[in-house]
PDB file of C-alpha atoms in Angstrom:
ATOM      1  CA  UNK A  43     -15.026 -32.851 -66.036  1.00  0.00           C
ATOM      2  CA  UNK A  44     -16.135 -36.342 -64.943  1.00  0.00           C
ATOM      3  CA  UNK A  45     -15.430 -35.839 -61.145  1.00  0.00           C
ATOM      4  CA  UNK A  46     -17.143 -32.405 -61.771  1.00  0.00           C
ATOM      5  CA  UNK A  47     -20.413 -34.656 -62.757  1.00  0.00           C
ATOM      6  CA  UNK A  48     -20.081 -37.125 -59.990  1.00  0.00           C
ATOM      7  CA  UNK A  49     -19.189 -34.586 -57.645  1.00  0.00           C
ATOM      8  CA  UNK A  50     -22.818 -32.935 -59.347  1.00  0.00           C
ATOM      9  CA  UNK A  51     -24.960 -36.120 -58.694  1.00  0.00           C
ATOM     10  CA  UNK A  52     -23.595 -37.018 -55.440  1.00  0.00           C
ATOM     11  CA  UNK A  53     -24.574 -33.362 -54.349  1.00  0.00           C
ATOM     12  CA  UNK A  54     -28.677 -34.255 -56.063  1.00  0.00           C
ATOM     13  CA  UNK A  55     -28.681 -37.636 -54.325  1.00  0.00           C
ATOM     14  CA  UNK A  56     -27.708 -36.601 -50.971  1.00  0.00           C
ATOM     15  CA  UNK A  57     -30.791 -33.790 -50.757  1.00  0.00           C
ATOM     16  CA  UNK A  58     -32.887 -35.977 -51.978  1.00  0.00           C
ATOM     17  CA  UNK A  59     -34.781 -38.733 -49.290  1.00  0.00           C
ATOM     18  CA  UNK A  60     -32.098 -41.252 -48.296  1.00  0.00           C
ATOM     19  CA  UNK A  61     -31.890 -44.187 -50.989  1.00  0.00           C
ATOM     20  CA  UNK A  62     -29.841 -47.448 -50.186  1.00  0.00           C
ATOM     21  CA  UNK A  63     -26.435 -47.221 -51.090  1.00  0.00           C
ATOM     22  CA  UNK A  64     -26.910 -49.050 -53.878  1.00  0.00           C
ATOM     23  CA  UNK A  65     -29.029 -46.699 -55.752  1.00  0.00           C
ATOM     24  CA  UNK A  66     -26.853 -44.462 -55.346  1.00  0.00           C
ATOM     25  CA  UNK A  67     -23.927 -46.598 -57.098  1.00  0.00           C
ATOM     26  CA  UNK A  68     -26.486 -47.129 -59.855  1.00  0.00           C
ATOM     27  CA  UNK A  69     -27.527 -42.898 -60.055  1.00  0.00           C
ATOM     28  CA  UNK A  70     -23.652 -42.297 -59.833  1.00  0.00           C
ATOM     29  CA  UNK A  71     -22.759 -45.327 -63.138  1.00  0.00           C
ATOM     30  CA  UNK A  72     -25.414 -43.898 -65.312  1.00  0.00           C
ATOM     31  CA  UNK A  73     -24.311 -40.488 -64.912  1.00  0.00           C
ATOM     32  CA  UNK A  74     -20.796 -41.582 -65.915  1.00  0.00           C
ATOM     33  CA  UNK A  75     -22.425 -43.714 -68.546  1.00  0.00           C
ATOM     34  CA  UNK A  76     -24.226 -40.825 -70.263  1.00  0.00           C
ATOM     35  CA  UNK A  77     -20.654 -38.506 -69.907  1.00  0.00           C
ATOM     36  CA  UNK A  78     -18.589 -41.659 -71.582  1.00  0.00           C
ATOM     37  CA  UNK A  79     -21.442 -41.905 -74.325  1.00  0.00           C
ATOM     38  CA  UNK A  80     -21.722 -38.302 -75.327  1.00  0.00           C
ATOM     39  CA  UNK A  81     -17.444 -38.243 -75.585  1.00  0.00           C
ATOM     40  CA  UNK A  82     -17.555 -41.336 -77.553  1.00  0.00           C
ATOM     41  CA  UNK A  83     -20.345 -38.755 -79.741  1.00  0.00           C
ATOM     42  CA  UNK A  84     -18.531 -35.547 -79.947  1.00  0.00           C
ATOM     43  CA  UNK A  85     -15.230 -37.967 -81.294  1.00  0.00           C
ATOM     44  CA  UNK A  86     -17.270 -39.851 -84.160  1.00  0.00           C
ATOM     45  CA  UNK A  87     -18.912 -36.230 -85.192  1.00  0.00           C
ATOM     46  CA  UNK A  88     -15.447 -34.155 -85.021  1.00  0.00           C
ATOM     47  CA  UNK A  89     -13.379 -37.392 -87.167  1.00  0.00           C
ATOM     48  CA  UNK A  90     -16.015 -37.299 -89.671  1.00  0.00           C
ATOM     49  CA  UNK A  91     -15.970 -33.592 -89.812  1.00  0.00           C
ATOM     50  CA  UNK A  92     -11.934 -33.275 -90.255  1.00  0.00           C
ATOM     51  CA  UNK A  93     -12.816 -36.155 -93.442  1.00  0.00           C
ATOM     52  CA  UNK A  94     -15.575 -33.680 -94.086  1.00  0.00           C
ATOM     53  CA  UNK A  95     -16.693 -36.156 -97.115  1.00  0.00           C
ATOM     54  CA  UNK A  96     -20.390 -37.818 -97.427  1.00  0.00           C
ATOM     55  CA  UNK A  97     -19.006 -41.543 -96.848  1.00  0.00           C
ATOM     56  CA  UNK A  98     -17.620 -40.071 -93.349  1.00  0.00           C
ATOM     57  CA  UNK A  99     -20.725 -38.318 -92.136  1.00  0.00           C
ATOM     58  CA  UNK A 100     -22.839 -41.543 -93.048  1.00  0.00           C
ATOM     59  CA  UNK A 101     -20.355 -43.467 -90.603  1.00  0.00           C
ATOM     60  CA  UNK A 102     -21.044 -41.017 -87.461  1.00  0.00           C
ATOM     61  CA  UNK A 103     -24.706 -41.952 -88.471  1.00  0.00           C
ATOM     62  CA  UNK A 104     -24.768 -45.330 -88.322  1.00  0.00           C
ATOM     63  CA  UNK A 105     -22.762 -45.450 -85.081  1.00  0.00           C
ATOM     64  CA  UNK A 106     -24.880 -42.583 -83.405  1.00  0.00           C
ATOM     65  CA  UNK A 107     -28.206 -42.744 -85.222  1.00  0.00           C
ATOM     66  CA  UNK A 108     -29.772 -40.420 -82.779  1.00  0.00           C
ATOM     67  CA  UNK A 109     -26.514 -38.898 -81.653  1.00  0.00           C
ATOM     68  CA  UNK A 110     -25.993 -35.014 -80.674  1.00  0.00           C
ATOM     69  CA  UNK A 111     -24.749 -34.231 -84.224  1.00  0.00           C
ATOM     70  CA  UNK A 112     -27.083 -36.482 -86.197  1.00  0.00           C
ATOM     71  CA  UNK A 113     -29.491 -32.851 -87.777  1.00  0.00           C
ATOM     72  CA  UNK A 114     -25.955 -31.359 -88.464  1.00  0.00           C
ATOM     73  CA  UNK A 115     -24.293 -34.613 -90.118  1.00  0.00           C
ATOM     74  CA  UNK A 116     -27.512 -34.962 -92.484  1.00  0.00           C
ATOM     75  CA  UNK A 117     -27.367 -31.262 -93.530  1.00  0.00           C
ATOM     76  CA  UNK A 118     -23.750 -31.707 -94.310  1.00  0.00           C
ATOM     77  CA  UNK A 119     -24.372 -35.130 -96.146  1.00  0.00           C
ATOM     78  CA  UNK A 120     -27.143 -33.228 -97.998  1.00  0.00           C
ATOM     79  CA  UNK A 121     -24.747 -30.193 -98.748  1.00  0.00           C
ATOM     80  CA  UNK A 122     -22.110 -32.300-100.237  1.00  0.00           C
ATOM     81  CA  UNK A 123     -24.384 -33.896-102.122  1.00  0.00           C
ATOM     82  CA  UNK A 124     -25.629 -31.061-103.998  1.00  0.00           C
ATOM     83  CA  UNK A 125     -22.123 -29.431-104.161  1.00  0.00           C
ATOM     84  CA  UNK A 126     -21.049 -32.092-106.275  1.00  0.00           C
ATOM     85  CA  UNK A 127     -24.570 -32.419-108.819  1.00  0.00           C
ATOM     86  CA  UNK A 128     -24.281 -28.696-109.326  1.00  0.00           C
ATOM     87  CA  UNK A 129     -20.569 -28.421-109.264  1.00  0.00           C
ATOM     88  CA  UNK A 130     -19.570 -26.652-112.435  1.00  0.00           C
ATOM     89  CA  UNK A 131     -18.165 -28.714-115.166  1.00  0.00           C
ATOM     90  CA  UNK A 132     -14.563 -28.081-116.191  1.00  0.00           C
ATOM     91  CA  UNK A 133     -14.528 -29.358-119.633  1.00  0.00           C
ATOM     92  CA  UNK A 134     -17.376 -28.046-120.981  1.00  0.00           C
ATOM     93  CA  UNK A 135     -17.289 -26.709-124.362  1.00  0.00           C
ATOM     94  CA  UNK A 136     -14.339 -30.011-124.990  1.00  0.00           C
ATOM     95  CA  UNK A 137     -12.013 -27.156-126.031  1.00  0.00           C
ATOM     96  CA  UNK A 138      -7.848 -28.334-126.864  1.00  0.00           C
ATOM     97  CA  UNK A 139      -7.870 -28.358-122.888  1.00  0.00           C
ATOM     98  CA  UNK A 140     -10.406 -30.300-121.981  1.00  0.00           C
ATOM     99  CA  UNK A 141     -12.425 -33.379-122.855  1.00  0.00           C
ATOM    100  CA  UNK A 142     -14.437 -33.832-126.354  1.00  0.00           C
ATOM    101  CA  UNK A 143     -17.737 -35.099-126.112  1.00  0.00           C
ATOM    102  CA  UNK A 144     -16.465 -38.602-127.576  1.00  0.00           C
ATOM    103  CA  UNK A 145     -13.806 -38.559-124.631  1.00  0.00           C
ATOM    104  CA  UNK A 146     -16.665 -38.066-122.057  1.00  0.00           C
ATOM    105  CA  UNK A 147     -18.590 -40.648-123.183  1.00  0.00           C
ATOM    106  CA  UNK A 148     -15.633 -42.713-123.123  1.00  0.00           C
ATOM    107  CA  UNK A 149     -14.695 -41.983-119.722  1.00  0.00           C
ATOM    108  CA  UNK A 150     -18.281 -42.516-119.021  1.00  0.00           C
ATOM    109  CA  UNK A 151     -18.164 -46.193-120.273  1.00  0.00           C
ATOM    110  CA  UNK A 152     -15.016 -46.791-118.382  1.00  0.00           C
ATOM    111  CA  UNK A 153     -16.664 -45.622-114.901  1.00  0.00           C
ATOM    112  CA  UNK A 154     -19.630 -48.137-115.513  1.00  0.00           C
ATOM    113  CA  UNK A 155     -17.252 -51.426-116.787  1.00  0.00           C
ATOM    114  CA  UNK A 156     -15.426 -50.572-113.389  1.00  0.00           C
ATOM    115  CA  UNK A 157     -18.477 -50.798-111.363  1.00  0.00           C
ATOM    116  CA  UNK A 158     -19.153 -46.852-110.839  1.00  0.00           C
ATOM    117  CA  UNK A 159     -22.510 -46.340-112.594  1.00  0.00           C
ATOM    118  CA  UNK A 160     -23.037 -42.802-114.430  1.00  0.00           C
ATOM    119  CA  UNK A 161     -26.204 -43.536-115.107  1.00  0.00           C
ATOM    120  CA  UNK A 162     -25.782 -43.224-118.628  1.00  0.00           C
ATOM    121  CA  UNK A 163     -22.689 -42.605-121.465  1.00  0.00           C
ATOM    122  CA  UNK A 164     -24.557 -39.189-123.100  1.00  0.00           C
ATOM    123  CA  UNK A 165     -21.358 -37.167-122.962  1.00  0.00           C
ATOM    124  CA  UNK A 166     -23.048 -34.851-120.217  1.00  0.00           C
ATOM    125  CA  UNK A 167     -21.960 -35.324-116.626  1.00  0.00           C
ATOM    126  CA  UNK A 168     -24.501 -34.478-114.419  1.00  0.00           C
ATOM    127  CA  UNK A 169     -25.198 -36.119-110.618  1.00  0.00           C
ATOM    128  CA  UNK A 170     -24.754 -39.914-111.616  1.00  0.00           C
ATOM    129  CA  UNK A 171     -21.671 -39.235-113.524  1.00  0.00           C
ATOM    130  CA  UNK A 172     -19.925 -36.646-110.898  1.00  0.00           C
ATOM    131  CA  UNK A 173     -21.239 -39.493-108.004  1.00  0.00           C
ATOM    132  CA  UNK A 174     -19.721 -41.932-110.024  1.00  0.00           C
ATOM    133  CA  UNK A 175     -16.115 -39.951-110.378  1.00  0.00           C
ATOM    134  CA  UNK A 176     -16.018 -38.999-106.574  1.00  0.00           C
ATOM    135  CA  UNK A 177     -16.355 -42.820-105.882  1.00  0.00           C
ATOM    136  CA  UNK A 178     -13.656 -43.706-108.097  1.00  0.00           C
ATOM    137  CA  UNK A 179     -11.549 -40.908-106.769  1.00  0.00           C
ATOM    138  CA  UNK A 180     -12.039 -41.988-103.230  1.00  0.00           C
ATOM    139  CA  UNK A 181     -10.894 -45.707-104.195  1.00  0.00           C
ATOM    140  CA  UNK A 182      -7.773 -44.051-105.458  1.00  0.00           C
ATOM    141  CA  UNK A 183      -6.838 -41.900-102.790  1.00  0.00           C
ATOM    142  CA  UNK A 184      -7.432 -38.764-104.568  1.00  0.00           C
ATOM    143  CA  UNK A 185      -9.569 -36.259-103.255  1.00  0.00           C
ATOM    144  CA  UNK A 186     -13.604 -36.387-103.847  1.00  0.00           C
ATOM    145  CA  UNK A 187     -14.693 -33.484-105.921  1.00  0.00           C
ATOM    146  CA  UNK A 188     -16.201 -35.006-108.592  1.00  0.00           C
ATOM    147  CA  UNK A 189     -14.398 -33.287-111.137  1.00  0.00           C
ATOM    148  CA  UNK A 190     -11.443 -34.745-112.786  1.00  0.00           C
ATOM    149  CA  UNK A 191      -8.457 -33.563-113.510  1.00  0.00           C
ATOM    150  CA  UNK A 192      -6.812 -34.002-117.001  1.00  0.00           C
ATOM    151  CA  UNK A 193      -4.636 -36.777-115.895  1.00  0.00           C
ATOM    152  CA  UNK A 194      -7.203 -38.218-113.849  1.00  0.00           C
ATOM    153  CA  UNK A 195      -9.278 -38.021-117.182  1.00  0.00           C
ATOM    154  CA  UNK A 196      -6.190 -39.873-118.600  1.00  0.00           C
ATOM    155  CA  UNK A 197      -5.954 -42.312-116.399  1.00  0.00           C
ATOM    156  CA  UNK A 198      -9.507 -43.629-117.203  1.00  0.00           C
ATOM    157  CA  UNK A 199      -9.222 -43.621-120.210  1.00  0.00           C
ATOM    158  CA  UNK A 200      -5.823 -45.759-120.218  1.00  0.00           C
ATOM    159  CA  UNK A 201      -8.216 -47.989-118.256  1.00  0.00           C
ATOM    160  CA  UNK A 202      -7.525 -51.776-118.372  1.00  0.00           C
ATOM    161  CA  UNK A 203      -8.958 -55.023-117.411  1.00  0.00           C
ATOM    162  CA  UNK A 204      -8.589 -55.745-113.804  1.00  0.00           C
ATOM    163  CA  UNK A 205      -5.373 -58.276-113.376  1.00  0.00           C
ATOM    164  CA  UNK A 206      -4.821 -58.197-116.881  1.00  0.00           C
ATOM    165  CA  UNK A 207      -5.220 -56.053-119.683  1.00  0.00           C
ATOM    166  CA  UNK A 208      -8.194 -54.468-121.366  1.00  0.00           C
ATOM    167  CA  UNK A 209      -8.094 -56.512-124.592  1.00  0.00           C
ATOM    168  CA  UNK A 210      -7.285 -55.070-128.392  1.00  0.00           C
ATOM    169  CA  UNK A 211      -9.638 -52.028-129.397  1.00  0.00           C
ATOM    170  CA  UNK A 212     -12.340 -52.827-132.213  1.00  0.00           C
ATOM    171  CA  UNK A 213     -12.717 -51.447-135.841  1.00  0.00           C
ATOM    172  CA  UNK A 214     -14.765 -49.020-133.960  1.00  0.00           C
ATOM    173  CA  UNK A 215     -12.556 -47.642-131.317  1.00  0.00           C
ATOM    174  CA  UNK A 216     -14.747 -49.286-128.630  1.00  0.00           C
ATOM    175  CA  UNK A 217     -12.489 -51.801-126.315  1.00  0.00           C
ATOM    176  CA  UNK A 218     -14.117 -54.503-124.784  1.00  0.00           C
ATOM    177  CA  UNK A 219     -14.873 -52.446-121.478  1.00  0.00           C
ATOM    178  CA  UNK A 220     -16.860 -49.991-123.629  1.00  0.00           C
ATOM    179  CA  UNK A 221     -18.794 -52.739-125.789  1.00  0.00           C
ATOM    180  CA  UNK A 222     -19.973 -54.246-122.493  1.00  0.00           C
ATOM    181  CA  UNK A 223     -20.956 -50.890-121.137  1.00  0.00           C
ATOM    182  CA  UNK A 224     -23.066 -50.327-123.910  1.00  0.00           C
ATOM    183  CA  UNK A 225     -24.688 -53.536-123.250  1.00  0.00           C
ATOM    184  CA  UNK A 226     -26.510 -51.619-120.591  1.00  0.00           C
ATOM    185  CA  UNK A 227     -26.761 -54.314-118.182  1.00  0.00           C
ATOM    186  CA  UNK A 228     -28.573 -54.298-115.185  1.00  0.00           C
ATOM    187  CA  UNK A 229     -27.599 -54.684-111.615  1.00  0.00           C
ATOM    188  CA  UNK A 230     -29.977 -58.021-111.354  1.00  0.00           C
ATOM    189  CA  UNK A 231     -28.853 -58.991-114.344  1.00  0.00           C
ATOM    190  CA  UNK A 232     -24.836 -58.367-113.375  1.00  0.00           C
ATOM    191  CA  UNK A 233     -26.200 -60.612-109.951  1.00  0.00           C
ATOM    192  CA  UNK A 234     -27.538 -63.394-112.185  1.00  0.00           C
ATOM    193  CA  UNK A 235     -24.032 -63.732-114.316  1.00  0.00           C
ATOM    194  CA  UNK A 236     -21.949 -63.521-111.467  1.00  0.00           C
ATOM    195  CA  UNK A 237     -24.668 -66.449-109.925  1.00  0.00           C
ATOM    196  CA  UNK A 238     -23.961 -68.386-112.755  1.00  0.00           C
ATOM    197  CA  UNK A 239     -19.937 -68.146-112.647  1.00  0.00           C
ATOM    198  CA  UNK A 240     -20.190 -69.017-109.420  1.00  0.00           C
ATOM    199  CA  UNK A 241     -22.380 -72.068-109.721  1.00  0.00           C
ATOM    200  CA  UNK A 242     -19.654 -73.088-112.270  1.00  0.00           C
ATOM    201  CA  UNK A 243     -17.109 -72.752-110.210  1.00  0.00           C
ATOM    202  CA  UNK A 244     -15.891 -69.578-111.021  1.00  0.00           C
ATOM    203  CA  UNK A 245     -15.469 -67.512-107.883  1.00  0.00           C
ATOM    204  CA  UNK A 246     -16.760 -63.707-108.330  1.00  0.00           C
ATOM    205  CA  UNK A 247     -15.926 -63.102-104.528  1.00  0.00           C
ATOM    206  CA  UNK A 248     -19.817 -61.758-104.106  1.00  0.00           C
ATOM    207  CA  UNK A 249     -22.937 -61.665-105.944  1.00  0.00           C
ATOM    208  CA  UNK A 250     -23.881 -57.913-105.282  1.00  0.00           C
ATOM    209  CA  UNK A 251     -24.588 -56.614-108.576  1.00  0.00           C
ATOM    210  CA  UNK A 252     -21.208 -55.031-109.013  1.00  0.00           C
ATOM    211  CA  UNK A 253     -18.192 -55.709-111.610  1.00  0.00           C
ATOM    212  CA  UNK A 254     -15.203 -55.609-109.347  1.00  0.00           C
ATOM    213  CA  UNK A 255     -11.864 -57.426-109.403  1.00  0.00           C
ATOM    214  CA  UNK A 256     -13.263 -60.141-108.263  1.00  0.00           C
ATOM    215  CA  UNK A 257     -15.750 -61.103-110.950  1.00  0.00           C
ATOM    216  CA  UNK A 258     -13.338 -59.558-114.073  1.00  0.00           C
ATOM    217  CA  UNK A 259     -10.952 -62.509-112.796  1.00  0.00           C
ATOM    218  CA  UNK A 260     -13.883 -64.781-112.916  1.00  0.00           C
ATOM    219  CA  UNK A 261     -14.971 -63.566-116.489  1.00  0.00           C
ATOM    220  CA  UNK A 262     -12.040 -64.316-117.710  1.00  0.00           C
ATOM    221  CA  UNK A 263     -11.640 -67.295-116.491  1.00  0.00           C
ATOM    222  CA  UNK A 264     -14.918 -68.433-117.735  1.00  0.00           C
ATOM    223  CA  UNK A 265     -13.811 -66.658-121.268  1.00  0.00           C
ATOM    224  CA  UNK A 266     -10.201 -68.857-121.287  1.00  0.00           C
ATOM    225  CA  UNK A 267     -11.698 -72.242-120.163  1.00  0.00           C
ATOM    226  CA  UNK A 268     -14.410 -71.920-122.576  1.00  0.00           C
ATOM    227  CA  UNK A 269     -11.854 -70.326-126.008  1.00  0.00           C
ATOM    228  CA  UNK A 270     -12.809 -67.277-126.096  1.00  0.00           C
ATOM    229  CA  UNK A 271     -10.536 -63.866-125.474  1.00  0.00           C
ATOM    230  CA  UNK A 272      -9.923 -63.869-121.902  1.00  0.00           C
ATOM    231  CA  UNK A 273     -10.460 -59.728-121.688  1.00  0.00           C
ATOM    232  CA  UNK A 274     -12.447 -60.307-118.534  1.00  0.00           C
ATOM    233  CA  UNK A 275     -15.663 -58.664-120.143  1.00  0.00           C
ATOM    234  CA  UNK A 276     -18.369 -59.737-121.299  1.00  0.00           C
ATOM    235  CA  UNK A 277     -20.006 -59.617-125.175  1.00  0.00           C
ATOM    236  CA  UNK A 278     -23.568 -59.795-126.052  1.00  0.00           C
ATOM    237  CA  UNK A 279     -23.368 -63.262-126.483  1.00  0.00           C
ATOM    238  CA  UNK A 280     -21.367 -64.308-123.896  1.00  0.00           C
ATOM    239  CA  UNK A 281     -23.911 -62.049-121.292  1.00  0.00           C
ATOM    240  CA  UNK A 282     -26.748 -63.830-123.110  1.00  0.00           C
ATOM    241  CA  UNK A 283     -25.142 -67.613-122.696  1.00  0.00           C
ATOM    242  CA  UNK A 284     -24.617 -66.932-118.675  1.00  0.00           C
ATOM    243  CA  UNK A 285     -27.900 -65.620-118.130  1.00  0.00           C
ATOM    244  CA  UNK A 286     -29.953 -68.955-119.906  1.00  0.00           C
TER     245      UNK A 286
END
């Protein structure tokens, strides 16, 4: 195919007026150029189609912005988008199979203490919440469909700290990881706390906003050097004391 298109511009350059041979080098590079560019395309576009997920379309598009599959990546970002906000919702109804509405808020909490935000614990799990479970099945290995299985459902909910464990239930039922998600903190104000760990020599590995690993360790080390339950989240008070 290449020698085809050299063969091709060799053909164009020699009916046109006679150009210095270097010109001709130059006519002959950029065809090969263009060829090598619109391969290195067509690979990008058909590896992110065979992963056929949103993350792997939105990595064809930042390598080929303007590439010859950018319209068709978009629509198919924009299709999987929808298919999982509209995607019907296997436990509805919280029947002996399924998920009560107590469990979904549960599993709800869980998603935000890990860092997945739901955008709200109502019990109902509409875009945020099925955009929150295909991130946290991706991270896993399993496959994105922002549904969960039963023992995917159990596996959240068996949740525990990061490096540790999640800490002793309350009176209430609510573990630590479920108090703090109710604290309903914000992602400048999850920035600010893991500034302030930092500045005190607590390493969060970032200050992005999110509750990973990295900060949970940090948490509770903050928690253990200063008394307190090292669970790795945070209380009311102890949110309030970082972000003085």
């Amino acid at each position: 195919m290449v020698r085809t298109m050299l063969s091709a511009a060799l053909v164009a350059a020699s009916l046109a007026a006679p150009a210095p041979a270097q010109d001709l080098g130059e006519i002959v590079g950029g065809v090969a150029r263009q060829y090598l560019s619109q391969e290195q395309d067509r690979a990008a576009f058909a590896q992110a189609q065979e992963r056929n997920t949103i993350r792997g379309y939105q990595s064809y598009l930042q390598q080929f912005p303007n590439g010859l599959y950018a319209a068709e990546a978009r629509g198919q970002i924009e299709r999987l988008g929808v298919s999982l906000a509209t995607r019907p919702d296997p436990y509805a109804g919280g029947d002996a199979s399924g998920l009560t509405r107590d469990q979904r808020i549960a599993v709800q909490r869980r998603l935000n203490a890990l860092g997945y935000g739901t955008n709200g614990a109502d019990g109902n799990f509409g875009a945020g919440t099925r955009r929150a479970i295909a991130l946290w099945q991706r991270d896993r290995g399993y496959t994105q469909t922002g549904s969960l299985s039963t023992a995917q459902a159990n596996e959240i909910l068996r949740g525990t700290t990061a490096g540790g464990g999640g800490g002793q239930a309350s009176a209430t039922g609510l573990g630590p990881a479920d108090n703090e998600a109710d604290l309903g903190l914000s992602r400048s104000q999850k920035a600010a706390i893991q500034a302030a760990l930092t500045r005190q020599g607590y390493d969060t590995r970032g200050i992005d906003g999110a509750f990973g690993s990295g900060t949970r360790s940090a948490i509770a080390s903050w928690q253990g050097a200063n008394g307190m339950q090292a669970t790795g989240y945070l209380t009311a008070q102890q949110a309030d004391s970082l972000l003085r």
